Amino acid sequence: MTGLTNDRPADLAALLQHWDEPEMGPLPPVADEDFPELCAFLDRWVEVIDATDDADRVRLLNALLAEAAAYPRITAHDGFSWHLHYRDDGIRLPAMLRAVTSVAAAQYLTSTSLHRLSRCAAPECRRAFVDFTRSGTQRYCTHACVNRDAVRRHRARRKEALSR
């Protein structure tokens, strides 16, 4: 979901290019009129990412869960192994993305730590990311941002030392 957050699709066709069927299952019913609802969900998802404390993040995530998740059910479809669905069958793409994203985030964040959904610490980047590291201390979205920021800090220290 951070991919859609960081590279916001301009239209429904661009959003559908992100669909990864082996990972996400078959594409649910979708129509052009779904795009505004998808955009509204992405706006709300950004609020979850940018929440300033755990209580705020939980409040926002709980609101999404209350709107989207249905009772869990075990299912196997289209050649996929048995797995849980937290959404009603036959729902449209906006509701499906809201349910899947909200439940997956809630499961991961409560089993690790609520701070593992964040923004890159590099001032010029600020892309959203999920921290999957063992230590839970990731501050940058990519190694490129880590390296750029390290070079910037090194040059600033060097410049300060030379100006003394």
mmCIF file of C-alpha atoms in Angstrom:
data_model
loop_
_atom_site.group_PDB
_atom_site.id
_atom_site.type_symbol
_atom_site.label_atom_id
_atom_site.label_comp_id
_atom_site.label_asym_id
_atom_site.label_seq_id
_atom_site.Cartn_x
_atom_site.Cartn_y
_atom_site.Cartn_z
ATOM 1 C CA MET A 1 0.000 0.000 0.000
ATOM 2 C CA THR A 2 2.935 2.332 0.516
ATOM 3 C CA GLY A 3 3.563 2.045 -3.231
ATOM 4 C CA LEU A 4 0.170 3.615 -3.956
ATOM 5 C CA THR A 5 0.797 6.194 -1.245
ATOM 6 C CA ASN A 6 4.209 7.199 -2.577
ATOM 7 C CA ASP A 7 3.331 7.040 -6.264
ATOM 8 C CA ARG A 8 -0.275 8.179 -6.275
ATOM 9 C CA PRO A 9 -2.076 6.880 -9.380
ATOM 10 C CA ALA A 10 -3.547 9.524 -11.689
ATOM 11 C CA ASP A 11 -6.436 7.332 -12.763
ATOM 12 C CA LEU A 12 -7.933 3.887 -12.377
ATOM 13 C CA ALA A 13 -5.784 2.391 -15.136
ATOM 14 C CA ALA A 14 -2.606 3.515 -13.347
ATOM 15 C CA LEU A 15 -3.869 2.041 -10.086
ATOM 16 C CA LEU A 16 -4.638 -1.303 -11.723
ATOM 17 C CA GLN A 17 -1.048 -1.517 -13.002
ATOM 18 C CA HIS A 18 -0.036 -1.991 -9.348
ATOM 19 C CA TRP A 19 -2.246 -5.059 -8.966
ATOM 20 C CA ASP A 20 -0.138 -8.117 -8.130
ATOM 21 C CA GLU A 21 -2.454 -11.106 -8.586
ATOM 22 C CA PRO A 22 -0.110 -13.747 -7.099
ATOM 23 C CA GLU A 23 0.253 -11.606 -3.970
ATOM 24 C CA MET A 24 -3.188 -10.004 -3.790
ATOM 25 C CA GLY A 25 -5.470 -12.551 -5.402
ATOM 26 C CA PRO A 26 -7.800 -12.037 -8.327
ATOM 27 C CA LEU A 27 -8.904 -8.505 -9.137
ATOM 28 C CA PRO A 28 -12.329 -7.792 -7.626
ATOM 29 C CA PRO A 29 -15.068 -6.003 -9.565
ATOM 30 C CA VAL A 30 -13.972 -2.476 -10.502
ATOM 31 C CA ALA A 31 -15.474 0.441 -12.417
ATOM 32 C CA ASP A 32 -14.343 3.962 -13.315
ATOM 33 C CA GLU A 33 -16.620 5.433 -10.653
ATOM 34 C CA ASP A 34 -14.571 3.580 -7.993
ATOM 35 C CA PHE A 35 -11.551 5.860 -8.463
ATOM 36 C CA PRO A 36 -12.777 8.757 -6.240
ATOM 37 C CA GLU A 37 -13.498 6.302 -3.410
ATOM 38 C CA LEU A 38 -10.044 4.768 -3.847
ATOM 39 C CA CYS A 39 -8.484 8.245 -3.645
ATOM 40 C CA ALA A 40 -10.459 9.007 -0.482
ATOM 41 C CA PHE A 41 -9.143 5.782 1.060
ATOM 42 C CA LEU A 42 -5.557 6.679 0.105
ATOM 43 C CA ASP A 43 -6.036 10.087 1.806
ATOM 44 C CA ARG A 44 -7.183 8.345 4.970
ATOM 45 C CA TRP A 45 -4.314 5.832 4.739
ATOM 46 C CA VAL A 46 -1.846 8.751 4.624
ATOM 47 C CA GLU A 47 -3.371 9.970 7.896
ATOM 48 C CA VAL A 48 -2.605 6.555 9.443
ATOM 49 C CA ILE A 49 0.991 6.746 8.199
ATOM 50 C CA ASP A 50 1.450 10.302 9.447
ATOM 51 C CA ALA A 51 -0.204 9.798 12.843
ATOM 52 C CA THR A 52 1.884 11.504 15.504
ATOM 53 C CA ASP A 53 1.392 8.951 18.277
ATOM 54 C CA ASP A 54 0.210 5.387 18.846
ATOM 55 C CA ALA A 55 -3.229 6.354 20.162
ATOM 56 C CA ASP A 56 -3.936 8.492 17.102
ATOM 57 C CA ARG A 57 -2.720 5.771 14.723
ATOM 58 C CA VAL A 58 -4.918 3.177 16.489
ATOM 59 C CA ARG A 59 -7.963 5.478 16.366
ATOM 60 C CA LEU A 60 -7.540 6.052 12.616
ATOM 61 C CA LEU A 61 -6.856 2.391 11.882
ATOM 62 C CA ASN A 62 -9.817 1.258 13.989
ATOM 63 C CA ALA A 63 -12.088 3.565 11.990
ATOM 64 C CA LEU A 64 -10.910 1.949 8.752
ATOM 65 C CA LEU A 65 -11.343 -1.532 10.241
ATOM 66 C CA ALA A 66 -14.879 -0.752 11.402
ATOM 67 C CA GLU A 67 -15.868 0.331 7.908
ATOM 68 C CA ALA A 68 -14.170 -2.384 5.939
ATOM 69 C CA ALA A 69 -13.594 -5.649 7.710
ATOM 70 C CA ALA A 70 -16.145 -8.449 7.845
ATOM 71 C CA TYR A 71 -16.030 -11.589 9.942
ATOM 72 C CA PRO A 72 -12.936 -13.647 9.092
ATOM 73 C CA ARG A 73 -13.448 -16.680 6.877
ATOM 74 C CA ILE A 74 -11.144 -19.365 5.533
ATOM 75 C CA THR A 75 -11.113 -19.625 1.773
ATOM 76 C CA ALA A 76 -9.198 -21.069 -1.159
ATOM 77 C CA HIS A 77 -9.823 -19.720 -4.621
ATOM 78 C CA ASP A 78 -8.280 -19.615 -8.072
ATOM 79 C CA GLY A 79 -5.442 -21.976 -7.178
ATOM 80 C CA PHE A 80 -4.410 -20.130 -3.994
ATOM 81 C CA SER A 81 -3.842 -22.095 -0.788
ATOM 82 C CA TRP A 82 -6.138 -21.830 2.218
ATOM 83 C CA HIS A 83 -6.047 -18.362 3.742
ATOM 84 C CA LEU A 84 -8.176 -15.887 5.698
ATOM 85 C CA HIS A 85 -10.370 -13.217 4.156
ATOM 86 C CA TYR A 86 -11.523 -10.295 6.266
ATOM 87 C CA ARG A 87 -13.992 -9.017 3.713
ATOM 88 C CA ASP A 88 -17.265 -10.073 2.207
ATOM 89 C CA ASP A 89 -17.185 -11.921 -1.085
ATOM 90 C CA GLY A 90 -17.976 -9.942 -4.227
ATOM 91 C CA ILE A 91 -17.160 -6.493 -2.873
ATOM 92 C CA ARG A 92 -15.766 -3.826 -5.174
ATOM 93 C CA LEU A 93 -12.108 -2.816 -5.304
ATOM 94 C CA PRO A 94 -12.264 0.214 -2.938
ATOM 95 C CA ALA A 95 -13.830 -1.798 -0.114
ATOM 96 C CA MET A 96 -11.484 -4.711 -0.732
ATOM 97 C CA LEU A 97 -8.354 -2.531 -0.584
ATOM 98 C CA ARG A 98 -9.620 -0.814 2.562
ATOM 99 C CA ALA A 99 -10.300 -4.165 4.269
ATOM 100 C CA VAL A 100 -7.118 -5.936 3.206
ATOM 101 C CA THR A 101 -4.857 -2.973 3.970
ATOM 102 C CA SER A 102 -6.460 -2.182 7.321
ATOM 103 C CA VAL A 103 -6.427 -5.772 8.579
ATOM 104 C CA ALA A 104 -2.884 -6.466 7.361
ATOM 105 C CA ALA A 105 -1.601 -3.254 8.968
ATOM 106 C CA ALA A 106 -3.423 -3.955 12.229
ATOM 107 C CA GLN A 107 -2.068 -7.512 12.375
ATOM 108 C CA TYR A 108 1.508 -6.486 11.618
ATOM 109 C CA LEU A 109 1.632 -3.361 13.787
ATOM 110 C CA THR A 110 0.090 -5.061 16.825
ATOM 111 C CA SER A 111 2.403 -8.065 16.507
ATOM 112 C CA THR A 112 5.525 -5.878 16.201
ATOM 113 C CA SER A 113 5.186 -2.216 17.143
ATOM 114 C CA LEU A 114 2.904 0.599 16.072
ATOM 115 C CA HIS A 115 5.862 2.780 15.061
ATOM 116 C CA ARG A 116 6.856 0.475 12.157
ATOM 117 C CA LEU A 117 4.797 2.496 9.693
ATOM 118 C CA SER A 118 6.741 5.658 8.989
ATOM 119 C CA ARG A 119 8.203 8.233 6.608
ATOM 120 C CA CYS A 120 11.778 8.321 5.352
ATOM 121 C CA ALA A 121 14.066 10.436 7.542
ATOM 122 C CA ALA A 122 15.813 11.931 4.498
ATOM 123 C CA PRO A 123 14.536 15.526 4.265
ATOM 124 C CA GLU A 124 14.260 15.474 0.468
ATOM 125 C CA CYS A 125 12.425 12.130 0.381
ATOM 126 C CA ARG A 126 9.747 11.564 3.046
ATOM 127 C CA ARG A 127 8.381 8.455 1.259
ATOM 128 C CA ALA A 128 6.239 6.124 3.366
ATOM 129 C CA PHE A 129 7.595 2.697 4.283
ATOM 130 C CA VAL A 130 6.909 -0.273 6.533
ATOM 131 C CA ASP A 131 9.799 -1.284 8.770
ATOM 132 C CA PHE A 132 10.289 -5.033 8.390
ATOM 133 C CA THR A 133 13.732 -5.064 10.041
ATOM 134 C CA ARG A 134 14.363 -7.363 12.967
ATOM 135 C CA SER A 135 15.368 -4.493 15.258
ATOM 136 C CA GLY A 136 12.517 -2.167 14.260
ATOM 137 C CA THR A 137 14.861 0.806 13.909
ATOM 138 C CA GLN A 138 14.595 1.554 10.183
ATOM 139 C CA ARG A 139 14.615 5.309 9.499
ATOM 140 C CA TYR A 140 15.025 5.446 5.716
ATOM 141 C CA CYS A 141 12.966 3.967 2.884
ATOM 142 C CA THR A 142 15.965 2.724 0.852
ATOM 143 C CA HIS A 143 19.718 2.280 1.092
ATOM 144 C CA ALA A 144 20.071 5.154 -1.389
ATOM 145 C CA CYS A 145 18.439 7.519 1.111
ATOM 146 C CA VAL A 146 20.654 6.168 3.922
ATOM 147 C CA ASN A 147 23.754 6.846 1.819
ATOM 148 C CA ARG A 148 22.665 10.324 0.663
ATOM 149 C CA ASP A 149 21.912 11.384 4.217
ATOM 150 C CA ALA A 150 25.226 9.967 5.498
ATOM 151 C CA VAL A 151 27.134 11.897 2.816
ATOM 152 C CA ARG A 152 25.213 15.073 3.695
ATOM 153 C CA ARG A 153 26.017 14.672 7.410
ATOM 154 C CA HIS A 154 29.682 13.917 6.641
ATOM 155 C CA ARG A 155 30.012 17.012 4.454
ATOM 156 C CA ALA A 156 28.316 19.180 7.075
ATOM 157 C CA ARG A 157 30.725 17.944 9.785
ATOM 158 C CA ARG A 158 33.688 18.473 7.485
ATOM 159 C CA LYS A 159 32.562 21.985 6.577
ATOM 160 C CA GLU A 160 32.050 22.820 10.257
ATOM 161 C CA ALA A 161 35.516 21.480 11.144
ATOM 162 C CA LEU A 162 37.137 23.524 8.368
ATOM 163 C CA SER A 163 35.364 26.702 9.448
ATOM 164 C CA ARG A 164 36.788 26.548 12.982
#
